[in-house]
Coordinates of C-alpha atoms in Angstrom, one line a residue:
T1 CA 44.2 148.3 175.4
E2 CA 43.0 145.6 173.2
L3 CA 46.4 144.3 172.3
H4 CA 47.5 144.4 175.9
A5 CA 44.5 142.5 176.9
V6 CA 45.5 140.0 174.5
C7 CA 49.2 139.7 175.6
D8 CA 48.2 139.4 179.3
A9 CA 46.1 136.5 178.5
N10 CA 48.4 134.9 176.2
Y11 CA 51.0 135.0 178.9
A12 CA 48.7 133.0 181.3
R13 CA 47.9 130.6 178.5
L14 CA 51.6 130.0 177.5
L15 CA 52.3 129.2 181.5
R16 CA 49.6 126.7 181.5
L17 CA 51.0 124.9 178.5
F18 CA 54.6 125.3 179.9
P19 CA 54.5 125.6 183.7
D20 CA 58.2 124.5 184.2
Y21 CA 59.8 126.5 181.6
E22 CA 62.4 127.9 184.3
N23 CA 63.6 124.2 184.5
R24 CA 63.2 122.7 181.3
N25 CA 64.2 123.9 177.8
T26 CA 61.5 122.0 175.7
R27 CA 58.0 121.1 176.2
D28 CA 56.4 118.7 173.3
F29 CA 52.7 117.8 172.8
L30 CA 50.6 116.8 170.2
V31 CA 47.4 118.6 169.0
G32 CA 45.5 116.3 166.6
T33 CA 48.2 114.7 164.3
A34 CA 50.2 118.0 164.9
K35 CA 53.6 117.9 166.8
V36 CA 53.9 121.0 168.9
R37 CA 57.1 122.0 170.6
L38 CA 57.9 125.0 172.9
T39 CA 61.4 125.8 173.2
V40 CA 63.1 128.0 175.6
V41 CA 65.7 130.5 173.5
E42 CA 66.9 133.0 175.8
R43 CA 66.1 133.7 179.5
C44 CA 66.9 136.9 181.2
R45 CA 65.9 138.4 184.5
Y46 CA 62.6 140.1 183.1
T47 CA 62.1 138.3 180.2
T48 CA 62.3 134.6 178.3
I49 CA 62.0 134.1 174.6
F50 CA 60.2 131.2 173.2
H51 CA 60.0 129.4 169.9
V52 CA 56.5 127.9 169.0
H53 CA 56.8 125.1 166.6
Q54 CA 54.1 123.2 165.0
Q55 CA 54.5 120.5 162.2
R56 CA 53.0 117.7 160.8
A57 CA 49.2 119.2 160.9
E58 CA 46.7 117.8 158.7
S59 CA 45.5 121.4 157.6
R60 CA 46.9 122.6 154.4
W61 CA 46.8 126.4 155.7
L62 CA 48.7 125.7 158.7
G63 CA 50.7 122.5 158.6
L64 CA 53.8 124.5 159.6
L65 CA 53.8 127.3 162.0
C66 CA 56.7 129.1 163.4
V67 CA 56.5 131.8 166.2
E68 CA 58.8 133.5 168.2
V69 CA 57.4 135.0 171.4
R70 CA 58.8 136.7 174.2
A71 CA 57.4 136.6 177.7
Y72 CA 57.7 139.9 179.9
H73 CA 57.4 138.6 183.3
D74 CA 57.5 141.9 185.0
V75 CA 54.2 142.9 183.4
R76 CA 53.0 139.3 183.1
M77 CA 52.7 139.8 179.3
L78 CA 53.3 137.5 176.1
E79 CA 53.9 139.4 172.5
V80 CA 54.8 137.9 169.2
G81 CA 58.2 139.0 167.9
V82 CA 58.3 136.8 164.9
F83 CA 55.3 135.2 163.2
Q84 CA 56.4 132.7 160.2
S85 CA 58.9 134.8 158.6
H86 CA 57.8 138.3 159.5
R87 CA 60.2 140.4 161.8
Q88 CA 59.5 143.6 163.9
V89 CA 55.8 144.1 162.8
A90 CA 54.7 147.8 163.6
P91 CA 51.7 148.4 165.8
R92 CA 49.7 150.3 162.9
Y93 CA 50.2 150.2 159.3
Q94 CA 49.0 152.7 156.6
Y95 CA 46.8 150.9 154.1
P96 CA 47.8 150.0 151.5
N97 CA 51.5 149.4 152.2
N98 CA 54.5 147.7 150.3
Q99 CA 54.5 144.5 152.6
M100 CA 50.3 144.3 152.2
F101 CA 50.2 144.0 155.9
A102 CA 46.8 144.8 157.7
Q103 CA 46.4 148.1 159.4
D104 CA 46.4 146.1 162.7
E105 CA 48.8 143.5 161.9
K106 CA 50.5 143.1 165.3
Y107 CA 46.9 142.8 167.1
Q108 CA 45.9 140.2 164.4
Q109 CA 49.2 138.3 165.0
N110 CA 48.8 138.2 168.9
R111 CA 45.1 137.4 168.3
F112 CA 45.9 134.5 166.1
L113 CA 48.3 133.2 168.8
A114 CA 45.6 133.5 171.6
D115 CA 43.2 131.1 169.4
W116 CA 46.1 128.9 168.9
L117 CA 47.1 128.8 172.4
E118 CA 43.6 128.0 173.3
H119 CA 43.1 125.5 170.8
C120 CA 46.3 123.7 172.3
L121 CA 45.0 124.1 175.9
H122 CA 41.5 122.5 174.8
N123 CA 43.0 120.0 172.3
G124 CA 46.6 119.0 173.3
R125 CA 47.9 115.8 174.9
A126 CA 50.9 114.5 176.2
A127 CA 53.5 113.1 173.5
L128 CA 54.2 109.8 175.2
E129 CA 57.3 107.6 174.3
V130 CA 57.1 104.2 173.5
R131 CA 59.5 102.2 175.4
A132 CA 60.2 98.3 175.6
P133 CA 59.1 96.9 178.6
M134 CA 61.9 96.2 181.1
T135 CA 62.8 92.5 181.6
D136 CA 64.8 90.6 184.2
L137 CA 68.0 89.3 183.4

């Protein structure tokens, strides 16, 4: 139930960051010095797959973030599908295991996404393009 609650809240957080995902393919914004891009990869009737990329962050531990998430619109949930380079994470693992995943790896990835999305909501700002002023000819 904890995982479902996190996935429910993450769905709402993502929609606050990318409310027009049905009409646009990308959303760019800045969080500190990091550039964040949300990209729609695939749209289906009940699901949408997004890529979440962060680059140029100051932090050495999370300078580059790549996550693929799947939004289930019928149940209003968002679930991590790929975290960095790890695909198909099981809900529970025996510990220890060959990959050295935590017993609740799937929950931890979705909880991390929750914290990161919340950070983006509180600290993100629009990435404005600088354009030359228009002049009369």
